[in-house]
PDB file of C-alpha atoms and ligand atoms in Angstrom:
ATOM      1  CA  UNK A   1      -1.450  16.490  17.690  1.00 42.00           C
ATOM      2  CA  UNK A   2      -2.530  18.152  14.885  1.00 47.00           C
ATOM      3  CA  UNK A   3      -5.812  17.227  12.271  1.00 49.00           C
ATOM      4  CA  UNK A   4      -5.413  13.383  11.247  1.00 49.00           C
ATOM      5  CA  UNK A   5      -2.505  12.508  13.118  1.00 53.00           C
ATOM      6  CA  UNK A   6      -3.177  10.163  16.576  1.00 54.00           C
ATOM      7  CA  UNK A   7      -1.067   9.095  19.267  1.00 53.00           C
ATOM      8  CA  UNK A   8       1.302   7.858  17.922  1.00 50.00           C
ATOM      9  CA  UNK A   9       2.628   5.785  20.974  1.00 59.00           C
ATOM     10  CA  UNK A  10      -0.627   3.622  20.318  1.00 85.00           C
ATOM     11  CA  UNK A  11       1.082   0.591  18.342  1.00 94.00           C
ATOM     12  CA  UNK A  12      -1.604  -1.086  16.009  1.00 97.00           C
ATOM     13  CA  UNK A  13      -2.682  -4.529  16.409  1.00 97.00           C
ATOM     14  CA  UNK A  14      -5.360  -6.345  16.205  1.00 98.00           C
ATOM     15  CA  UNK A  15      -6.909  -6.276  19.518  1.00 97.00           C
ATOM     16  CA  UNK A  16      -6.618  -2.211  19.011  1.00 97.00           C
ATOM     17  CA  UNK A  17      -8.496  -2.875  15.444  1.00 97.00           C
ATOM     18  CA  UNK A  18     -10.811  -4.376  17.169  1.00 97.00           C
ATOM     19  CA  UNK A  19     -11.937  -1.864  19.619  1.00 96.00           C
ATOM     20  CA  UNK A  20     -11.845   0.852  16.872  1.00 96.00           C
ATOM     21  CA  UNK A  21     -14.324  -1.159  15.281  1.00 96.00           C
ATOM     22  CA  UNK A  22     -16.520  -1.661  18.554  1.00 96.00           C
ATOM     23  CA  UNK A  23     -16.268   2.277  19.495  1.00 97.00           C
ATOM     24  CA  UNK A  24     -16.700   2.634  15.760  1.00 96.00           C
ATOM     25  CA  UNK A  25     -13.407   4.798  15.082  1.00 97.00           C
ATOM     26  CA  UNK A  26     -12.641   4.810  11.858  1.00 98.00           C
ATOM     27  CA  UNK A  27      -9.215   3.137  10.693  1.00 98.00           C
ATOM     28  CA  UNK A  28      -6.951   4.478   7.971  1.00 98.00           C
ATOM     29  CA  UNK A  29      -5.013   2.380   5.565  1.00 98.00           C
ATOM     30  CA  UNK A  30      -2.535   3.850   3.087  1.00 98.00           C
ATOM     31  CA  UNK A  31      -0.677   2.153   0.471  1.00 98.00           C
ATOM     32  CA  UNK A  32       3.123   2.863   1.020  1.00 98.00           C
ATOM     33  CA  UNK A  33       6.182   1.218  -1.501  1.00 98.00           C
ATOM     34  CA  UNK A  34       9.032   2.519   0.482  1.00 98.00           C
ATOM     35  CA  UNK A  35      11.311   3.741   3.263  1.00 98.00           C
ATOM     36  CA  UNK A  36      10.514   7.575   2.923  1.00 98.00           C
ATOM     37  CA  UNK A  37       7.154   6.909   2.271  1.00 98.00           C
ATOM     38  CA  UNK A  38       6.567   4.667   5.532  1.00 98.00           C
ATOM     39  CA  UNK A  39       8.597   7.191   7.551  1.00 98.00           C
ATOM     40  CA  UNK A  40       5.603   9.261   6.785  1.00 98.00           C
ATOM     41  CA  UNK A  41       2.711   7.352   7.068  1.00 98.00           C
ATOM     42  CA  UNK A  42       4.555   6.179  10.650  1.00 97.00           C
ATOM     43  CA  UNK A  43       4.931  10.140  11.537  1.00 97.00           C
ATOM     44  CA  UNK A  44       1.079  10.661  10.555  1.00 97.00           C
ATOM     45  CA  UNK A  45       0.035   7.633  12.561  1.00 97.00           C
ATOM     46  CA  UNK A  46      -2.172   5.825  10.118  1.00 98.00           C
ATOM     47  CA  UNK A  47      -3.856   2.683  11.444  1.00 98.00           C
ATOM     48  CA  UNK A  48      -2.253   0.136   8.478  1.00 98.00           C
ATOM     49  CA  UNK A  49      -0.264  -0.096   5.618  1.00 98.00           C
ATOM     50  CA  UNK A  50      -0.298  -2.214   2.973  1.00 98.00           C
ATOM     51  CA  UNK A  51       2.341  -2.619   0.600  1.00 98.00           C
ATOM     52  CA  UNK A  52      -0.544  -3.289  -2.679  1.00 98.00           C
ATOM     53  CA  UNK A  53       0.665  -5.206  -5.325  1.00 98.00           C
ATOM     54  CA  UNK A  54      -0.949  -1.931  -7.107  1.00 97.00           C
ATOM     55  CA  UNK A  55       3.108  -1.319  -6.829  1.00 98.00           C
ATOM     56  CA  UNK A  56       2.952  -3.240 -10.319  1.00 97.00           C
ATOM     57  CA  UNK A  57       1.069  -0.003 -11.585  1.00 95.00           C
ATOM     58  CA  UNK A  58       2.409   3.333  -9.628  1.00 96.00           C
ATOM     59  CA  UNK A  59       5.980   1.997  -8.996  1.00 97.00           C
ATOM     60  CA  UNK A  60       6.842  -0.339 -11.459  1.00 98.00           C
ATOM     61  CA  UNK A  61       5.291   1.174 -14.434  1.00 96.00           C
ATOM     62  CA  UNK A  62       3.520  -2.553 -15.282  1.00 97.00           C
ATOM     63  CA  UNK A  63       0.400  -2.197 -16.942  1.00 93.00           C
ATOM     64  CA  UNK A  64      -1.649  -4.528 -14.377  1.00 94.00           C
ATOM     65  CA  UNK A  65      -1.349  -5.843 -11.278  1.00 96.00           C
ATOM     66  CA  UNK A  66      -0.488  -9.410 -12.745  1.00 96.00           C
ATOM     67  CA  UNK A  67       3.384  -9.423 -13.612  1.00 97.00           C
ATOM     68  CA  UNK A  68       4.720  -8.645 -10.569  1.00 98.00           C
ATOM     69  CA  UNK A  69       6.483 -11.092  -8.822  1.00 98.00           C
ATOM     70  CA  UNK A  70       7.190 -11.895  -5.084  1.00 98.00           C
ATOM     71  CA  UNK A  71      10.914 -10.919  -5.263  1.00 98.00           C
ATOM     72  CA  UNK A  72       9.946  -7.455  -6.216  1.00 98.00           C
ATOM     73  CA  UNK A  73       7.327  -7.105  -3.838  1.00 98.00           C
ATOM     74  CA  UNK A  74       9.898  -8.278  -1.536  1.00 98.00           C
ATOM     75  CA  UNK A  75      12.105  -5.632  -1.834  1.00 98.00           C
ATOM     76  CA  UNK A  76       9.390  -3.076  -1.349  1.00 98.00           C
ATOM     77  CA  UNK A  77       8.039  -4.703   1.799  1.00 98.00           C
ATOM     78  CA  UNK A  78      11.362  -4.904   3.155  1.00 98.00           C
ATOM     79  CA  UNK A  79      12.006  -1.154   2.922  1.00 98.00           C
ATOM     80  CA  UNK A  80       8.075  -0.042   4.010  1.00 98.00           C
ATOM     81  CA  UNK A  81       9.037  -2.305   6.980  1.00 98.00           C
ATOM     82  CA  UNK A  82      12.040  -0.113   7.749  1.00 98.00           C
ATOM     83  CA  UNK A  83      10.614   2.779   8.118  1.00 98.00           C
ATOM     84  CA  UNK A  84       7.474   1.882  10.131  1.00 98.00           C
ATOM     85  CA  UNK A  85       7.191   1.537  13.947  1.00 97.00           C
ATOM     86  CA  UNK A  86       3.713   1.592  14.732  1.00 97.00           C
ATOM     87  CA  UNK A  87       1.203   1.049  12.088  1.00 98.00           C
ATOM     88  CA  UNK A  88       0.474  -2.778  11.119  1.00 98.00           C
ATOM     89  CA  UNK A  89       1.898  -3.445   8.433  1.00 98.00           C
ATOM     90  CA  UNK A  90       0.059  -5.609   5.306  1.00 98.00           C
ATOM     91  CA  UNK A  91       1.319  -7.355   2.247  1.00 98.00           C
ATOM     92  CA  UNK A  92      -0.071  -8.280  -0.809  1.00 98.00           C
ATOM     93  CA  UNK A  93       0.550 -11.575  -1.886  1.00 98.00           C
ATOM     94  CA  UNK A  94       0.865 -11.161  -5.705  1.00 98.00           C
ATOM     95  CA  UNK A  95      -0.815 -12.988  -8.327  1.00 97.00           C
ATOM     96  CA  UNK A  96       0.323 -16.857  -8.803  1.00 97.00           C
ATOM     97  CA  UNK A  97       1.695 -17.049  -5.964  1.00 98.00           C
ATOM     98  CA  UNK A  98      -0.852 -18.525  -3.063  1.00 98.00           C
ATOM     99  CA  UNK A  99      -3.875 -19.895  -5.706  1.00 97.00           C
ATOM    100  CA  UNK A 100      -2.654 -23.142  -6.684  1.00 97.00           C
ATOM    101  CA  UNK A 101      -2.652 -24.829  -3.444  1.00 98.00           C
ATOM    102  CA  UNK A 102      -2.977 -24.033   0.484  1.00 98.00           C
ATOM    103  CA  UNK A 103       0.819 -24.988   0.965  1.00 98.00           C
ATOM    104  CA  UNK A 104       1.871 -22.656  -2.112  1.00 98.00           C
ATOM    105  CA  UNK A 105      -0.111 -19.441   0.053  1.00 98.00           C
ATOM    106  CA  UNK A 106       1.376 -20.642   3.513  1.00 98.00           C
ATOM    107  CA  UNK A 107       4.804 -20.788   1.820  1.00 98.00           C
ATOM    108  CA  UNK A 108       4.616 -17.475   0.079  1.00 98.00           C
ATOM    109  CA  UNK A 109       2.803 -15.854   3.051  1.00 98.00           C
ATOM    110  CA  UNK A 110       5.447 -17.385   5.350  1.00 98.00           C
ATOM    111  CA  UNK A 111       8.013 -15.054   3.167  1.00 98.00           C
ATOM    112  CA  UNK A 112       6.586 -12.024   3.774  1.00 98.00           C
ATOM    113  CA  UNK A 113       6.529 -12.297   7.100  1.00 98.00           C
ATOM    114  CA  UNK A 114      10.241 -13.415   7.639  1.00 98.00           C
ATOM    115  CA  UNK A 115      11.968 -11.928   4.625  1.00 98.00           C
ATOM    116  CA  UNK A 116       9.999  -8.631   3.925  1.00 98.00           C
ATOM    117  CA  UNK A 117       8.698  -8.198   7.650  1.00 98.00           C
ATOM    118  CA  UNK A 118       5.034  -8.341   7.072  1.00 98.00           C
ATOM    119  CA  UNK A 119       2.529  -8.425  10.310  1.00 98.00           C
ATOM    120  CA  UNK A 120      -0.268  -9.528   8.112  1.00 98.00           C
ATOM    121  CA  UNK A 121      -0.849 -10.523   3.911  1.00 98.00           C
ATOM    122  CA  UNK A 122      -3.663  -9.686   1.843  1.00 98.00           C
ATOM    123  CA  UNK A 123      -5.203 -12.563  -0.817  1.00 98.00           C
ATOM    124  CA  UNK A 124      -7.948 -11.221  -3.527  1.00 97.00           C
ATOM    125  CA  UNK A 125     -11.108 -12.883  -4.170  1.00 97.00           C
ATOM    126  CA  UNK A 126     -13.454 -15.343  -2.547  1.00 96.00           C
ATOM    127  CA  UNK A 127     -13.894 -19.164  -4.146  1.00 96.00           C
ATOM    128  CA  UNK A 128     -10.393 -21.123  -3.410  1.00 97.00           C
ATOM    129  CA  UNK A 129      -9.418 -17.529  -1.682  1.00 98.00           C
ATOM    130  CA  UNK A 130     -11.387 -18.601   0.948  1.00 98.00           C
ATOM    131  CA  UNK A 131      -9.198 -22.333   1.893  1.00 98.00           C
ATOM    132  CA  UNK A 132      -5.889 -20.740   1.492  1.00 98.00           C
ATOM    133  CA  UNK A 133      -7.048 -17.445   3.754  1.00 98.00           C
ATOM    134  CA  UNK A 134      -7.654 -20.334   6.549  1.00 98.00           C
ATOM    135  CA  UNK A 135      -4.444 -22.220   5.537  1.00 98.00           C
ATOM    136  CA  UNK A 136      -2.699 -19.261   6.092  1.00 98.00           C
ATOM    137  CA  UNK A 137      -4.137 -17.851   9.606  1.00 98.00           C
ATOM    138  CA  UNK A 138      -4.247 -21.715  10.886  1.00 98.00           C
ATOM    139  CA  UNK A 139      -0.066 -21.585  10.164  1.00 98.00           C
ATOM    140  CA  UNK A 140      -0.335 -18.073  12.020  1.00 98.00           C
ATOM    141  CA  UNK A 141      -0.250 -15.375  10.169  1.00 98.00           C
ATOM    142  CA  UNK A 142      -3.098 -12.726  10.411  1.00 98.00           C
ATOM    143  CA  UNK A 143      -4.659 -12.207   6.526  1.00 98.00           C
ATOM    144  CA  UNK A 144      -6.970  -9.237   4.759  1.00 98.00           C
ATOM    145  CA  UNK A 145      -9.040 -10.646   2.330  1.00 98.00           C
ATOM    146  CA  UNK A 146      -9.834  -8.452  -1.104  1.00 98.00           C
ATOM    147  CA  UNK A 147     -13.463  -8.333  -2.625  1.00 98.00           C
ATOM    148  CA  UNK A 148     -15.403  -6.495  -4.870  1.00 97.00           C
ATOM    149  CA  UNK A 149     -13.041  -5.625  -8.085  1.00 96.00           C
ATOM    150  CA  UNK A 150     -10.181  -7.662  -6.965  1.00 96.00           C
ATOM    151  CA  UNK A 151      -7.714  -6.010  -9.971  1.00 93.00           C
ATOM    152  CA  UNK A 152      -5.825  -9.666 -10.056  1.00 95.00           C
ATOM    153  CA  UNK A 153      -8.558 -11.163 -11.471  1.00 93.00           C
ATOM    154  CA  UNK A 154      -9.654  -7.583 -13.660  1.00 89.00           C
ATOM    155  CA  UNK A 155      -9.938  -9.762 -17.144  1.00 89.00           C
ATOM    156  CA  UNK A 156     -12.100 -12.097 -15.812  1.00 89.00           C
ATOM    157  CA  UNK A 157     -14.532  -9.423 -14.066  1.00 91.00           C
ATOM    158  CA  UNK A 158     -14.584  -7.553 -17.399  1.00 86.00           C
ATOM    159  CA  UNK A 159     -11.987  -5.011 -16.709  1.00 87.00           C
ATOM    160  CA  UNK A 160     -11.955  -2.167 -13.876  1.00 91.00           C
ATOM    161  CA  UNK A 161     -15.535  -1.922 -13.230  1.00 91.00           C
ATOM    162  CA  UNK A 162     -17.772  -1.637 -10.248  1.00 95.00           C
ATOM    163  CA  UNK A 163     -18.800  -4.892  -8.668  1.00 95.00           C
ATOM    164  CA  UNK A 164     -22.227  -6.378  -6.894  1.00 96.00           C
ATOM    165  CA  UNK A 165     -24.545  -3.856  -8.671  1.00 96.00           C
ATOM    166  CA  UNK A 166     -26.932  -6.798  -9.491  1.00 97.00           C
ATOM    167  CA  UNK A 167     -28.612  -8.876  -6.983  1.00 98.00           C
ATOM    168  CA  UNK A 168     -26.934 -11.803  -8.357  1.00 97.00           C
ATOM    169  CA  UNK A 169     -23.651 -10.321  -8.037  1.00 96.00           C
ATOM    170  CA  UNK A 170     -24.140  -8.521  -4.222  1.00 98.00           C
ATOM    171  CA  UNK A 171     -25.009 -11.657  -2.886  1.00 98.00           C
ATOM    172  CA  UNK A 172     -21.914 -13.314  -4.167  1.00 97.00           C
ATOM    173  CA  UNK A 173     -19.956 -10.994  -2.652  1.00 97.00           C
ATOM    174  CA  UNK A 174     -21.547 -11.092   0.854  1.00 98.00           C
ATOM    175  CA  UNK A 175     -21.306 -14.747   1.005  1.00 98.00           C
ATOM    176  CA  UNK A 176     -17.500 -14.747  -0.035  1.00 98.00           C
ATOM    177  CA  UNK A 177     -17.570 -11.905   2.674  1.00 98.00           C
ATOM    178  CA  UNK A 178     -19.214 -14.327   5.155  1.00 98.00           C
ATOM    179  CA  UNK A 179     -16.804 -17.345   4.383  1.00 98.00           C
ATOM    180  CA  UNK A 180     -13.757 -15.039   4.398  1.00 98.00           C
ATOM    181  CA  UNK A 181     -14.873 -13.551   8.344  1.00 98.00           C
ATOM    182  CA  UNK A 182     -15.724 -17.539   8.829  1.00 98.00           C
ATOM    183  CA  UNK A 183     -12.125 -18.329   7.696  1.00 98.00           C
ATOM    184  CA  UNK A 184     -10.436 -15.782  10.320  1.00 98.00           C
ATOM    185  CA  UNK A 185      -9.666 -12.943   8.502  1.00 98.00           C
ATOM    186  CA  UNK A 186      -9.380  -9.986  10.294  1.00 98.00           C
ATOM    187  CA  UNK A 187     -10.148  -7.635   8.089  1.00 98.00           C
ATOM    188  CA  UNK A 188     -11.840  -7.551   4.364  1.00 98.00           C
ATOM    189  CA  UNK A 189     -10.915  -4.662   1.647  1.00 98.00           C
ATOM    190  CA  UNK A 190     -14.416  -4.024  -0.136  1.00 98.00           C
ATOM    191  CA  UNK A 191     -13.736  -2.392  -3.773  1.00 98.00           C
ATOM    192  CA  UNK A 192     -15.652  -0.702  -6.132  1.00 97.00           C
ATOM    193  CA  UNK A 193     -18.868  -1.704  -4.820  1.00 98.00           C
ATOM    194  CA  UNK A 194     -22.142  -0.094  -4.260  1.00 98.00           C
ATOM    195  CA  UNK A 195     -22.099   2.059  -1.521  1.00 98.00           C
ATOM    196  CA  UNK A 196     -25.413   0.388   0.254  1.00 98.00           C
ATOM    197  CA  UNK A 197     -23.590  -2.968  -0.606  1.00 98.00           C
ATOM    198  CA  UNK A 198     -20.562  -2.312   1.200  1.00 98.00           C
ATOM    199  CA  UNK A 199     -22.893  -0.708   4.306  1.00 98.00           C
ATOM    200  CA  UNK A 200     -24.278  -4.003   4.041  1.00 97.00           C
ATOM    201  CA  UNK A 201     -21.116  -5.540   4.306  1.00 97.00           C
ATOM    202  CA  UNK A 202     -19.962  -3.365   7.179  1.00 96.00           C
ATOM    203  CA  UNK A 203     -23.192  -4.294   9.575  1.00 96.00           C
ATOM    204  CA  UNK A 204     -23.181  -8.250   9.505  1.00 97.00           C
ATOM    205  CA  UNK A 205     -19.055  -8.744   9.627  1.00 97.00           C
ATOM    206  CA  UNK A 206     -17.560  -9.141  12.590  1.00 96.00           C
ATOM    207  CA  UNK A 207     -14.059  -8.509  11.278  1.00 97.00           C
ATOM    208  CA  UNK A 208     -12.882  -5.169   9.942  1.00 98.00           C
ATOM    209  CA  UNK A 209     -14.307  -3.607   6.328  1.00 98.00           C
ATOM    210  CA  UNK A 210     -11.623  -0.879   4.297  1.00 98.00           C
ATOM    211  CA  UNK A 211     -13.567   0.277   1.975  1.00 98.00           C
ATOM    212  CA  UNK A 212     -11.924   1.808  -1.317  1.00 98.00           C
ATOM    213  CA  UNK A 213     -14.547   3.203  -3.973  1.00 98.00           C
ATOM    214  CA  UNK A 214     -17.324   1.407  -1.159  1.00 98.00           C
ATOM    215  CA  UNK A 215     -18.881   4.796   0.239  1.00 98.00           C
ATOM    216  CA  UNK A 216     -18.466   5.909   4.053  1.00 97.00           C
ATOM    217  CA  UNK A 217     -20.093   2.908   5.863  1.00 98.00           C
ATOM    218  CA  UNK A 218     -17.128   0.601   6.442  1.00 98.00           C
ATOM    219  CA  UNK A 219     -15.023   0.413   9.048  1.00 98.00           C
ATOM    220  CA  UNK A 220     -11.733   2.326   7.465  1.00 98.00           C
ATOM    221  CA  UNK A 221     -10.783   2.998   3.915  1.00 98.00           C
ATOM    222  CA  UNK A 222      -7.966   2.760   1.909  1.00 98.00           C
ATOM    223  CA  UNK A 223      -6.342   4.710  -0.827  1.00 98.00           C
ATOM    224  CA  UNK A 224      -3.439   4.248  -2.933  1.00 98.00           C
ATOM    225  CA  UNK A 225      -0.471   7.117  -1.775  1.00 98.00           C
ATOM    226  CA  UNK A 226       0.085   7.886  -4.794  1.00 98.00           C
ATOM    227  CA  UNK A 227      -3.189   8.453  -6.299  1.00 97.00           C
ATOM    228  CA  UNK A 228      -4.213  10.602  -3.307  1.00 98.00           C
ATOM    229  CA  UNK A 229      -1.106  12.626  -2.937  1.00 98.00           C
ATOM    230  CA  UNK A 230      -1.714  13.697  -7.005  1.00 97.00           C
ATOM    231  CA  UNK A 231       1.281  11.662  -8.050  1.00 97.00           C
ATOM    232  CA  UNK A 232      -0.594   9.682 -10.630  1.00 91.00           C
ATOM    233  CA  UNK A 233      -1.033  11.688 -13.614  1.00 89.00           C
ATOM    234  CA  UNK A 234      -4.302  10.750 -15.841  1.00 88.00           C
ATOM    235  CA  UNK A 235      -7.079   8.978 -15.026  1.00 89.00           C
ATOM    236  CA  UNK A 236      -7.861   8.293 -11.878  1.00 92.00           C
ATOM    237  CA  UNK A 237     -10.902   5.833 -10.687  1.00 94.00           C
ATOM    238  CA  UNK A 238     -14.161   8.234  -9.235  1.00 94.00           C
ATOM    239  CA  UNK A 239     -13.178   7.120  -5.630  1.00 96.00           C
ATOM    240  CA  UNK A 240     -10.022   8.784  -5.665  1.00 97.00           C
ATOM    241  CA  UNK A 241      -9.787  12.008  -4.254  1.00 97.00           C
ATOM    242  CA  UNK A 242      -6.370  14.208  -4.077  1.00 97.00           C
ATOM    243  CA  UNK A 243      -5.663  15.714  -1.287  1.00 98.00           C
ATOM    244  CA  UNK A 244      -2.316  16.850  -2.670  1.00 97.00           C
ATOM    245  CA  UNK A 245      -0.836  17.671  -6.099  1.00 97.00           C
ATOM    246  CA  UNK A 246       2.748  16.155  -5.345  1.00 98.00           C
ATOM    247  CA  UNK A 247       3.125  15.764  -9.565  1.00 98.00           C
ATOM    248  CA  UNK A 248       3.037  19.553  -9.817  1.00 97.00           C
ATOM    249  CA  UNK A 249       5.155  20.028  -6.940  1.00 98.00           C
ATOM    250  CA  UNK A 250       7.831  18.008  -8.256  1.00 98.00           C
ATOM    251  CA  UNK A 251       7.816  18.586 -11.886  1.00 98.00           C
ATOM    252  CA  UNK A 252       8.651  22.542 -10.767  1.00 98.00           C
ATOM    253  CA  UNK A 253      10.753  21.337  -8.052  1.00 98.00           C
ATOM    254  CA  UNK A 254      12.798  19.668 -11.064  1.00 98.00           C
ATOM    255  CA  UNK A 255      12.141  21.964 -13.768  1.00 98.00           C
ATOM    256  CA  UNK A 256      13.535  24.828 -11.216  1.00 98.00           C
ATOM    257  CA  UNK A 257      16.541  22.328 -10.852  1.00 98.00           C
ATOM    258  CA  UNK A 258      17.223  21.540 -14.869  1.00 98.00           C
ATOM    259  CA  UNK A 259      16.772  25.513 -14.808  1.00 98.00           C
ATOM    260  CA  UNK A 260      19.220  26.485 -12.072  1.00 98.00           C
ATOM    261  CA  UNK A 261      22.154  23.197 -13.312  1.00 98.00           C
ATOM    262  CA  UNK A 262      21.935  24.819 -16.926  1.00 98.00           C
ATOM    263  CA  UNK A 263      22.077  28.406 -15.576  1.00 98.00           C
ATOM    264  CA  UNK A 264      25.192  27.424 -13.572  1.00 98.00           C
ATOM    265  CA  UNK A 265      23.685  29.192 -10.924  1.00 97.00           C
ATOM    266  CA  UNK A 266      23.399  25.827  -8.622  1.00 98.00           C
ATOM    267  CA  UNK A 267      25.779  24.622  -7.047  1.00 97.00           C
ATOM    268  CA  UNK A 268      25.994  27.624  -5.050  1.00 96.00           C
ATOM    269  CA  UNK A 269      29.047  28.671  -2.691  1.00 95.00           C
ATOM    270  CA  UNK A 270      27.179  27.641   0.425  1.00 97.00           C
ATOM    271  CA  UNK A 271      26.754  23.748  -1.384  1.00 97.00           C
ATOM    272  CA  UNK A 272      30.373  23.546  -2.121  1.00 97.00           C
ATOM    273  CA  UNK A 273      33.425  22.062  -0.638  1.00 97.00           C
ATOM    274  CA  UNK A 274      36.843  24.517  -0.421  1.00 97.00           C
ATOM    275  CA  UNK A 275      40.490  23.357  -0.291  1.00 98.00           C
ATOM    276  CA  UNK A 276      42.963  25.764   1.344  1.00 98.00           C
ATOM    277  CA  UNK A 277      45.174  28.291  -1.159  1.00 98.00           C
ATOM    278  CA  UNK A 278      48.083  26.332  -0.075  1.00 98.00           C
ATOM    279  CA  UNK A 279      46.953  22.581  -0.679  1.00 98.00           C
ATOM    280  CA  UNK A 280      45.717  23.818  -4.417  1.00 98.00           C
ATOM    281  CA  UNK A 281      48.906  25.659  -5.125  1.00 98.00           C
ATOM    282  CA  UNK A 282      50.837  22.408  -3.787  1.00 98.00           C
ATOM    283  CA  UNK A 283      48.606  20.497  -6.687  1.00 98.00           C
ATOM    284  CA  UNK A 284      48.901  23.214  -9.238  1.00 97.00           C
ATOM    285  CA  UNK A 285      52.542  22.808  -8.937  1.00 98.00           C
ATOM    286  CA  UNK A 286      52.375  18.742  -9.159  1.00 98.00           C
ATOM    287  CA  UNK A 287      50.310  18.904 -12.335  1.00 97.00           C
ATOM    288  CA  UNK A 288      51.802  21.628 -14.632  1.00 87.00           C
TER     289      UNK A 288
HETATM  290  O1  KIV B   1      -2.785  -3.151  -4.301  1.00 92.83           O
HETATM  291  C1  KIV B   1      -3.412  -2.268  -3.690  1.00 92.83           C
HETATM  292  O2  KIV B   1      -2.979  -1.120  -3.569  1.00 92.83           O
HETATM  293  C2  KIV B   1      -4.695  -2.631  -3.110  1.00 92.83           C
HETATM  294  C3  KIV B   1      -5.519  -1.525  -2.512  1.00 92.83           C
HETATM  295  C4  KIV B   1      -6.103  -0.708  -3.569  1.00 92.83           C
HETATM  296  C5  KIV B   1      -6.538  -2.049  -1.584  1.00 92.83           C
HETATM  297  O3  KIV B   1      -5.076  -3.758  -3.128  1.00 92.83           O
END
């Protein structure tokens, strides 16, 4: 097995989550959108994979999280699903659909897990997060909860900005921590907070912590493919780090393409399809 892959025969679940938090393994989460993308994630044997609603953003071309709907996130978990055999897979429910009312998140998480596939769902924030995470694991369905800068809610937290940097504000977040573990989740996504916040966090939960812009203390952490394979081009938040540049590769994989199309030096003769002398002459004939 070679650096950052594991055994691949291991299927995750979470009694496995579990004891990679007790033996304090650390567990990797990557967002994935699709079937190529899961294929990969499956062949490098990440621990889970959530298909974020941050699809709104890097897929869609949205400018928040908050348009997209369940039908498109849908379509995305179905094909993630399709190309993953081992990691757990985790869907985000998307904004408006599970806040209203405990049977509105049971119904929508219920459609995830039989229409797009979905082991588990993720909810953001704590407050009424909290009831409809326990409506949703009492109807049996494992949930992630999201705190910290929960981008759902980004307008009322006053925009993209670090969370729980006051004493105020930490303690908030541990106690919707708290109630979230008290709820059932499994697992809780701690974002954009304080690094001795989310080590905090990490040390009094019983349930898992993915950190994401939350320092190296929690139990895994998450990152969003394509901000840390370099396909995002701009700004990126200060947690990201890329440990690719897939943008460059592709714009000259494309570029070399346009290049080679206009040169009419591709298609070559090895990409192309013959007919025998006789056949053509045969249609030469029919057509003059
Ligand atoms: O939507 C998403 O990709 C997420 C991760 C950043 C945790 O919620």
């Amino acid at each position: 097995m070679s650096g950052g892959q594991r055994d691949q025969r291991t299927r995750t679940t979470l009694a496995t989550l579990a004891r990679q938090k007790a033996a304090g393994e650390p567990v990797v989460m990557v967002t994935a959108y699709d079937f190529p993308s899961a294929r990969v994630a499956d062949e490098v044997g990440v621990d889970l994979v959530l298909v974020g609603d941050s699809a709104a953003n890097v897929v869609l071309g949205y400018d928040s999280t908050v348009p997209v709907t369940v039908d498109e996130m849908l379509v995305l978990t179905r094909a993630v699903r399709r190309g993953l055999t081992h990691p757990l897979l985790v869907a985000d429910l998307p904004f408006g659909s599970y806040e209203a009312s405990d049977e509105d998140a049971v119904r929508t998480a219920q459609r995830f897990v039989k229409e797009g596939g979905a082991d588990a769902v993720k909810i953001e924030r704590g407050g009424t997060s909290i009831a409809r995470a326990r409506a949703i694991i009492e109807a049996g369905i494992p949930v992630v909860g999201h705190i910290g800068l929960t981008p759902q809610a980004a307008t009322a937290l006053g925009g993209y900005t670090v969370q729980g940097r006051t004493a105020d504000r930490a303690e908030q977040l541990v106690r919707d921590a708290d109630a979230l573990a008290a709820a059932g989740c499994f697992a809780i996504v701690v974002e954009a907070v304080p690094a001795a916040v989310a080590e905090l966090l990490a040390g009094r939960l019983d349930c898992l912590t993915i950190g994401i812009g939350a320092g190296g203390a929690t139990d895994g952490q998450v990152l969003v493919w394509h901000d840390l394979l370099g396909l995002t081009t701009g700004h990126v938040a200060k947690f990201v780090r890329r440990f690719a540049d897939l943008h460059t590769e592709t714009v000259r994989g494309l570029t070399a393409y346009a290049d080679a199309v206009r040169a009419r030096e591709f298609p070559g003769a090895e990409h192309t399809y013959a007919i025998g002398d006789e056949e053509l002459a045969a249609l030469r004939a029919r057509l003059t």
